[in-house]
Amino acid sequence: MERDIIINFSPFETRLAILEEDKLVELWVERPENERMVGDIYKGEVKAVFPGMQAAFIDIGTEKNAFLHLSDITQPKKLDILEEFPKRKRKKTHSKIEELLKKDQKILVQVIKEPMGTKGARVTTSLSLAGRYVVLAPGENHIAVSRRINEYEEKKRLKKIVSELKPESFGLIVRTVARGKEKKDFRSDIKALTKLWGRIKKKADKKKAPELLHQDIGMVFSVMRDLLSPQVRDVVIDSKKEFKRIHSYLRVIAPAMRSKIKLYSKDIPIFDFYNIESQIDRMLERKVWIKKGAYIVIDQTEAMVTIDVNTGRYVGKSDQPSTILQANLEAAKEIARQIRLRDIGGLIIIDFIDMDSKEDRRRVYDEFRTALKADRSKFSLLPISDFGLVEMTRERVRPSLIFTLSDPCPVCGGSGRILSLQTMAQKIERWFKRAKSLSAQKDYRLVASPELTRILTWGRKSRIRNLERELRLKIEVEENDEISLDSFKIFTEGDLEVTDKFKSK
């Protein structure tokens, strides 16, 4: 399926949207305070080993110690990058974490899960470096091909190519975008990655723990590296500076793809033009309407996510079992999209409308499983029960978008969520940019909570002053204790409220 990648840059936030048939299917948000850590490699120090948990906590220099489980520890011969294991221990297979790790021990680890809530990052000792066409695994010896390359002959051809190029004491995984590539494409990729590993190793030998040895490329560049393929129609960027940086990056890793990069120059905000902003607003709602009046309700907690399917106004034109089946089939496709879009991970329980027929339950299950295949994240799915329940787990690498963009509600005691102050500040910035593109009005008065106005006006180079300079507007900011944290009001001369006039639609 053809897709477009739309990228919105601002000083305090970068957003990347993936569209399939003009419908938002993935959204990535990166802010200075929560830059991604996945892929970063550290020289860490073991701070505590817990035999009961079969886990250890590693100081990598971040606010919270990283979590290392036994299952994420490689065999000693591969973990022995810093020669911490005596030779007699290398012959043993690891069965207990206390036999492998000791307090104050220095080891190399790589982040595989972002910090979430009160938990630190999750790390592994199985290090890997991702290139455009291959992933290099130091200390391994295997060769593998992406499971998304299904053609047997192509798998065989790619495996033969990388077998001839594989450096000693390194494993290689051929990536999906390598389909159809030739030997010369892999040679430069492998050479660059082995050089990178050499630099990391030298730095590890010199530096004291804790130390960041290698920081993986940022969100935008990683998406270019991992997802830019012939299936991508256009990559549209609204920043001339970032357009040039991405163009230069692609000149090195994928020269043939540079023609897909387009600079957006219209006055209207880029996410408005591509109808993304309104889709994001709907994504943040608890209730999602689907075809013919049916709807689903999504409730997210840190422990699990529950999704309930309701017929709503959908009564159908035939008998009740057929109506229920059709509602469940539509819901199955939308639930798969919402899981991917909201980046929901961990345990998910889906309550489809009860179906008496085993054949109907099988059809809904098959529809759901098929729809999930578009998702790049790994998932595990149990068959639908007699009660219409489906249990599944989905790989969780980073916090769900709802936790990135919102905070616990201070009024209801944390059972609900409201848009965070940072998210609200970004919404206000986009409001004024939208107003500038659609109106000749120059003077505005913004009314918001004291907490939100502090974020907008803090510092010499405050967001409001930047907006005034960039858009040539005059914005008066007024605090109001009675206005909620997740709302604001904007007025023009004569106290005419125009808040709703330039909201995303």
XYZ file of C-alpha atoms in Angstrom:
505
model
C 0.000 0.000 0.000
C 1.307 3.467 -0.923
C 2.014 5.822 1.943
C 3.039 9.422 2.560
C 5.226 10.729 5.378
C 4.412 14.220 6.634
C 6.804 15.948 9.063
C 6.022 19.029 11.159
C 8.937 20.785 12.878
C 8.691 23.400 15.630
C 11.230 24.572 18.251
C 9.599 22.534 21.022
C 8.212 19.517 19.165
C 8.684 17.360 16.077
C 5.745 15.351 14.747
C 5.901 12.713 12.038
C 2.738 11.270 10.519
C 2.400 8.251 8.235
C -0.642 8.294 5.960
C -2.079 5.372 4.030
C -4.785 6.353 1.548
C -4.859 9.791 3.264
C -5.737 8.150 6.586
C -3.445 8.606 9.609
C -2.013 5.224 10.657
C 1.091 6.145 12.687
C 2.083 9.244 14.624
C 5.492 9.919 16.169
C 6.041 12.814 18.588
C 9.441 13.890 19.880
C 10.077 16.690 22.367
C 13.358 17.911 23.893
C 12.347 16.547 27.310
C 11.620 13.036 26.019
C 14.058 12.362 23.205
C 14.194 8.696 22.288
C 16.737 6.412 23.948
C 16.031 3.129 22.149
C 19.191 2.007 20.351
C 21.568 3.995 22.582
C 24.553 2.026 23.926
C 26.000 2.655 27.407
C 28.869 1.500 29.539
C 26.979 0.816 32.734
C 27.656 -0.276 36.287
C 25.634 -2.947 38.068
C 24.066 -1.317 41.122
C 21.967 -4.220 42.408
C 21.249 -7.872 41.535
C 17.923 -9.402 42.618
C 17.895 -13.218 42.409
C 14.181 -13.325 43.246
C 13.365 -11.214 40.182
C 16.214 -12.679 38.107
C 16.993 -9.096 37.189
C 19.559 -6.379 37.851
C 19.520 -2.598 37.926
C 22.222 -0.840 35.923
C 23.449 2.719 36.397
C 23.723 4.205 32.900
C 23.846 7.831 34.019
C 20.127 8.572 33.666
C 17.727 9.669 36.415
C 16.465 6.118 36.968
C 18.613 2.998 36.830
C 17.997 0.767 33.812
C 16.339 -2.639 34.187
C 18.161 -5.746 32.896
C 16.323 -9.082 33.009
C 18.015 -12.455 32.738
C 16.240 -13.084 29.429
C 17.988 -10.013 27.980
C 21.465 -11.225 28.880
C 23.510 -12.941 26.179
C 25.751 -15.946 26.715
C 28.857 -15.041 28.755
C 31.172 -15.394 25.769
C 29.227 -12.631 24.038
C 28.743 -10.497 27.149
C 32.493 -10.569 27.803
C 33.157 -7.338 25.915
C 34.992 -5.854 28.891
C 36.583 -9.133 30.002
C 34.534 -9.298 33.180
C 34.023 -13.065 33.122
C 36.828 -15.423 34.172
C 37.548 -18.199 31.685
C 36.212 -20.983 33.909
C 32.782 -19.325 33.991
C 32.511 -18.992 30.243
C 31.909 -22.716 29.857
C 28.738 -22.611 31.931
C 25.338 -21.851 30.503
C 23.676 -18.996 32.329
C 20.708 -20.062 34.401
C 20.845 -17.581 37.278
C 21.539 -13.891 37.097
C 23.612 -13.945 40.285
C 26.106 -16.246 38.509
C 26.555 -13.700 35.722
C 26.427 -10.297 37.349
C 27.918 -8.843 40.512
C 27.464 -5.448 42.128
C 29.821 -2.770 40.723
C 30.526 -4.847 37.604
C 30.972 -2.860 34.359
C 29.045 -4.030 31.286
C 27.873 -2.714 27.931
C 24.116 -2.469 27.483
C 21.714 -1.153 24.851
C 18.290 0.409 25.455
C 15.397 -1.670 24.074
C 12.492 0.075 25.846
C 12.029 3.724 26.719
C 11.533 4.768 30.360
C 7.818 4.661 31.216
C 6.153 6.232 34.224
C 8.145 5.354 37.326
C 10.224 2.739 35.484
C 13.652 3.288 33.997
C 14.727 2.137 30.561
C 14.925 -1.585 29.810
C 18.272 -2.731 28.452
C 19.918 -5.772 26.911
C 23.482 -7.005 26.553
C 22.693 -8.217 23.001
C 24.049 -5.216 21.165
C 23.133 -4.357 17.584
C 23.739 -1.516 15.146
C 21.138 -0.753 12.490
C 22.128 0.359 9.019
C 20.018 1.013 5.961
C 20.021 -2.593 4.690
C 21.412 -4.702 7.532
C 21.620 -4.887 11.311
C 25.085 -5.745 12.640
C 25.219 -7.865 15.818
C 28.665 -7.884 17.520
C 29.593 -11.221 19.095
C 27.018 -13.169 17.092
C 27.568 -15.483 14.153
C 24.130 -15.910 12.576
C 22.629 -14.607 9.333
C 18.902 -13.873 9.159
C 16.503 -12.229 6.722
C 13.520 -10.066 7.688
C 10.326 -12.088 8.085
C 8.547 -9.460 5.968
C 10.491 -10.681 2.933
C 8.298 -13.659 2.126
C 9.658 -14.831 -1.251
C 11.830 -17.923 -0.806
C 14.130 -17.210 -3.769
C 14.719 -13.627 -2.657
C 15.505 -14.751 0.906
C 17.954 -17.285 -0.492
C 19.614 -14.688 -2.742
C 20.000 -12.125 0.037
C 21.360 -14.688 2.470
C 23.991 -15.732 -0.069
C 25.091 -12.134 -0.631
C 25.529 -11.262 3.045
C 27.202 -14.628 3.767
C 29.993 -13.596 1.430
C 30.345 -10.201 3.139
C 29.866 -11.172 6.803
C 32.783 -10.071 9.015
C 34.133 -12.600 11.509
C 32.494 -12.505 14.976
C 29.506 -10.524 13.745
C 25.954 -11.561 12.993
C 23.890 -9.938 10.249
C 20.148 -9.416 9.823
C 18.919 -8.336 6.391
C 16.265 -5.602 6.668
C 12.986 -5.377 4.742
C 14.136 -2.386 2.633
C 16.984 -4.561 1.279
C 14.589 -6.441 -1.005
C 16.049 -6.367 -4.534
C 19.386 -4.811 -3.496
C 22.762 -5.951 -4.828
C 26.106 -6.815 -3.251
C 27.525 -3.285 -3.577
C 24.624 -1.879 -1.544
C 25.408 -4.206 1.374
C 29.189 -3.801 1.217
C 29.195 -0.082 2.093
C 26.531 -0.571 4.783
C 28.454 -3.368 6.541
C 31.738 -1.468 6.277
C 30.245 1.642 7.910
C 28.694 -0.384 10.751
C 31.899 -2.314 11.545
C 33.800 0.991 11.705
C 31.142 2.384 14.022
C 31.468 -0.637 16.294
C 35.235 -0.138 16.406
C 34.763 3.444 17.627
C 32.268 2.313 20.277
C 34.664 -0.379 21.502
C 37.561 2.100 21.789
C 35.407 4.550 23.709
C 34.273 1.759 26.052
C 37.890 0.918 26.848
C 38.726 4.523 27.739
C 35.627 5.803 29.520
C 34.456 5.170 33.069
C 30.938 3.981 33.793
C 28.315 5.294 33.530
C 28.881 6.658 30.028
C 26.858 7.043 26.828
C 28.987 5.371 24.146
C 26.668 5.629 21.157
C 23.520 7.659 20.595
C 21.288 6.305 17.868
C 20.053 8.697 15.215
C 16.972 10.772 16.053
C 13.346 9.977 15.333
C 13.125 11.548 11.871
C 16.375 10.090 10.551
C 15.543 6.652 11.961
C 12.197 6.679 10.110
C 14.020 7.692 6.906
C 16.496 4.863 7.404
C 13.933 2.227 8.341
C 10.783 3.062 6.376
C 11.740 4.970 3.238
C 11.020 2.511 0.411
C 9.427 2.395 -3.059
C 6.028 2.173 -1.300
C 6.519 5.736 0.034
C 5.070 8.255 -2.419
C 6.221 11.534 -0.837
C 7.989 12.824 2.268
C 6.757 16.382 2.905
C 8.652 18.620 5.351
C 7.700 22.118 6.581
C 11.208 23.276 7.583
C 13.801 24.408 5.028
C 16.647 23.705 7.470
C 15.464 20.149 8.196
C 14.682 19.592 4.514
C 18.354 20.247 3.715
C 19.558 18.004 6.562
C 17.356 15.086 5.465
C 18.344 15.582 1.831
C 22.032 15.412 2.829
C 21.430 12.304 4.948
C 19.704 10.514 2.076
C 22.561 11.432 -0.253
C 24.642 9.041 1.851
C 22.219 6.186 2.659
C 19.645 6.223 -0.170
C 20.469 8.624 -3.048
C 17.685 7.262 -5.263
C 15.091 8.290 -2.651
C 15.980 12.003 -2.582
C 13.411 12.856 -5.246
C 10.642 11.837 -2.817
C 11.556 14.653 -0.384
C 9.355 17.731 -0.819
C 9.475 21.103 0.959
C 6.087 22.389 2.158
C 5.737 26.162 1.680
C 2.030 26.992 2.099
C 0.866 29.378 4.857
C -1.672 26.976 6.360
C -0.050 24.571 8.893
C 1.067 21.360 7.218
C -0.987 19.021 9.442
C -4.105 21.073 8.654
C -3.499 20.881 4.920
C -3.235 17.092 5.026
C -6.207 16.755 7.431
C -3.974 15.230 10.114
C -4.692 17.615 12.996
C -8.369 16.673 13.170
C -7.482 12.979 13.061
C -5.121 13.491 16.015
C -7.894 15.210 17.969
C -10.177 12.215 17.351
C -7.383 9.814 18.284
C -7.234 11.342 21.766
C -10.918 10.715 22.403
C -12.125 7.750 24.445
C -15.002 6.955 22.083
C -14.304 6.203 18.410
C -17.207 6.102 15.964
C -17.081 3.563 13.160
C -19.343 2.933 10.184
C -23.146 3.010 10.410
C -23.336 4.331 13.970
C -21.403 1.649 15.855
C -18.556 2.709 18.122
C -15.686 1.452 20.263
C -14.590 2.702 23.697
C -10.883 2.611 24.573
C -9.749 2.807 28.209
C -6.005 2.952 28.854
C -4.166 2.399 32.124
C -0.537 1.556 32.799
C -1.522 -2.059 33.549
C -3.692 -2.841 30.522
C -5.968 -1.473 27.826
C -9.622 -2.479 27.434
C -11.586 -1.936 24.218
C -15.359 -2.351 24.170
C -17.442 -2.675 20.982
C -21.015 -1.315 20.895
C -23.646 -1.354 18.141
C -24.755 2.158 19.082
C -27.117 3.502 16.435
C -26.315 0.655 14.038
C -29.473 -1.478 13.748
C -28.821 -3.072 10.371
C -31.294 -4.053 7.653
C -31.574 -7.761 8.456
C -31.600 -10.077 11.464
C -29.774 -9.359 14.718
C -26.932 -11.920 14.318
C -26.041 -10.387 10.940
C -26.140 -6.875 12.404
C -23.824 -7.912 15.249
C -21.438 -9.670 12.852
C -21.161 -6.629 10.583
C -20.591 -4.312 13.548
C -17.850 -6.598 14.891
C -16.154 -6.896 11.480
C -16.030 -3.106 11.104
C -14.811 -2.778 14.693
C -12.036 -5.343 14.125
C -10.499 -3.222 11.354
C -10.810 0.028 13.308
C -9.415 -1.476 16.527
C -6.318 -2.707 14.664
C -5.845 0.810 13.255
C -6.321 2.470 16.652
C -3.859 0.122 18.368
C -1.220 1.001 15.781
C -2.074 4.709 15.700
C -2.113 5.188 19.480
C 0.915 2.890 19.799
C -0.806 0.839 22.476
C 1.454 -1.802 23.994
C 1.313 -4.464 26.690
C -1.866 -6.385 27.563
C -4.997 -5.534 25.547
C -8.483 -6.988 26.198
C -11.108 -6.539 23.476
C -14.786 -7.135 24.204
C -16.589 -7.744 20.909
C -20.387 -7.903 20.874
C -21.494 -11.436 21.865
C -21.921 -13.819 18.930
C -23.661 -17.195 19.192
C -22.195 -18.622 15.995
C -18.705 -20.157 16.078
C -18.393 -19.342 12.373
C -19.109 -15.656 13.077
C -16.517 -15.602 15.868
C -13.970 -17.167 13.520
C -14.705 -14.555 10.816
C -14.237 -11.671 13.249
C -11.014 -13.178 14.608
C -9.620 -13.692 11.083
C -10.558 -10.139 10.096
C -8.833 -8.761 13.176
C -5.696 -10.840 12.684
C -5.465 -9.800 9.028
C -5.844 -6.118 9.936
C -3.072 -6.411 12.550
C -0.575 -7.615 9.941
C -0.157 -4.035 8.720
C 1.453 -3.261 12.112
C 5.263 -3.484 12.307
C 5.219 -4.189 16.055
C 5.182 -7.794 17.230
C 1.947 -9.078 18.705
C 0.510 -12.253 20.200
C -3.198 -13.002 19.794
C -5.428 -15.562 21.525
C -8.581 -16.955 19.831
C -11.870 -15.201 20.506
C -13.717 -16.700 23.479
C -17.360 -17.792 23.725
C -18.009 -14.466 25.459
C -16.572 -12.460 22.569
C -13.341 -11.578 24.406
C -9.954 -11.401 22.693
C -6.741 -11.205 24.687
C -3.593 -9.978 23.007
C -0.220 -8.475 23.787
C 1.664 -5.989 21.640
C 5.322 -5.093 21.855
C 5.797 -1.965 23.945
C 8.936 -0.006 23.052
C 7.829 3.492 24.105
C 4.929 4.962 26.087
C 1.576 5.020 24.315
C 0.813 8.372 22.680
C -1.952 9.059 25.184
C 0.671 9.108 27.969
C 3.023 11.260 25.868
C 0.402 13.891 25.085
C -1.607 13.936 28.322
C -1.325 14.000 32.121
C -3.512 12.509 34.887
C -6.524 14.714 35.566
C -5.945 16.666 38.829
C -9.713 16.978 39.436
C -10.853 13.350 39.215
C -7.914 11.990 41.200
C -6.037 10.477 38.301
C -8.706 8.134 36.896
C -8.990 10.308 33.788
C -6.497 12.219 31.678
C -6.259 15.730 30.246
C -3.947 17.159 27.609
C -0.585 18.031 29.155
C 0.610 21.619 29.499
C 3.250 21.013 26.818
C 0.592 19.665 24.457
C -1.658 22.651 25.173
C 1.213 25.071 24.531
C 1.767 23.454 21.136
C -1.965 23.649 20.351
C -1.930 27.374 21.111
C 1.077 27.932 18.848
C -0.681 26.093 16.033
C -3.871 28.137 16.679
C -2.030 31.398 16.029
C -0.297 30.022 12.920
C -3.669 28.894 11.618
C -5.189 32.305 12.386
C -2.318 34.079 10.619
C -2.906 32.065 7.434
C -6.669 32.672 7.436
C -7.121 36.168 8.872
C -5.693 39.687 8.610
C -6.223 40.256 12.353
C -3.059 41.411 14.170
C -4.005 41.873 17.853
C -5.125 39.085 20.186
C -5.686 38.481 23.896
C -4.976 34.962 25.181
C -6.586 33.844 28.457
C -5.283 30.647 30.090
C -4.494 29.096 33.465
C -1.476 30.438 35.412
C 0.346 27.115 34.857
C -0.104 27.291 31.085
C 0.742 30.985 30.796
C 4.014 30.354 32.670
C 5.074 27.813 30.039
C 4.148 30.228 27.242
C 5.888 33.310 28.673
C 8.869 31.865 30.568
C 12.314 33.174 29.682
C 13.624 35.906 27.419
C 12.922 33.831 24.315
C 9.447 32.810 25.379
C 7.076 30.989 23.064
C 4.758 33.999 22.880
C 7.587 36.410 22.000
C 8.813 33.971 19.325
C 5.305 33.728 17.887
C 4.936 37.529 17.834
C 8.215 37.898 15.938
C 7.581 35.012 13.543
C 3.963 35.881 12.719
C 4.132 39.657 13.265
C 1.283 39.610 15.743
C 0.662 41.299 19.094
C -0.458 38.780 21.737
C -1.503 39.912 25.205
C -1.430 37.074 27.765
C -3.838 37.040 30.709
C -3.919 34.577 33.623
C -7.238 33.241 34.873
C -7.493 30.875 37.857
C -10.953 29.701 36.840
C -9.957 28.308 33.442
C -8.982 24.626 33.331
C -5.452 23.440 32.577
C -6.474 21.911 29.244
C -8.337 24.868 27.759
C -7.806 28.461 26.685
C -9.720 31.409 25.241
C -8.648 33.937 22.636
C -10.230 37.332 22.000
C -9.822 40.159 19.496
C -10.701 43.846 19.901
C -14.007 44.530 21.555
C -13.732 41.300 23.582
C -14.922 39.226 20.621
C -14.080 35.592 21.353
C -12.573 33.773 18.343
C -11.292 30.599 20.054
C -13.405 28.212 17.990
C -12.903 30.112 14.744
C -9.380 28.828 14.167
C -9.411 25.481 15.936
C -8.435 22.416 13.892
C -11.394 20.899 12.062
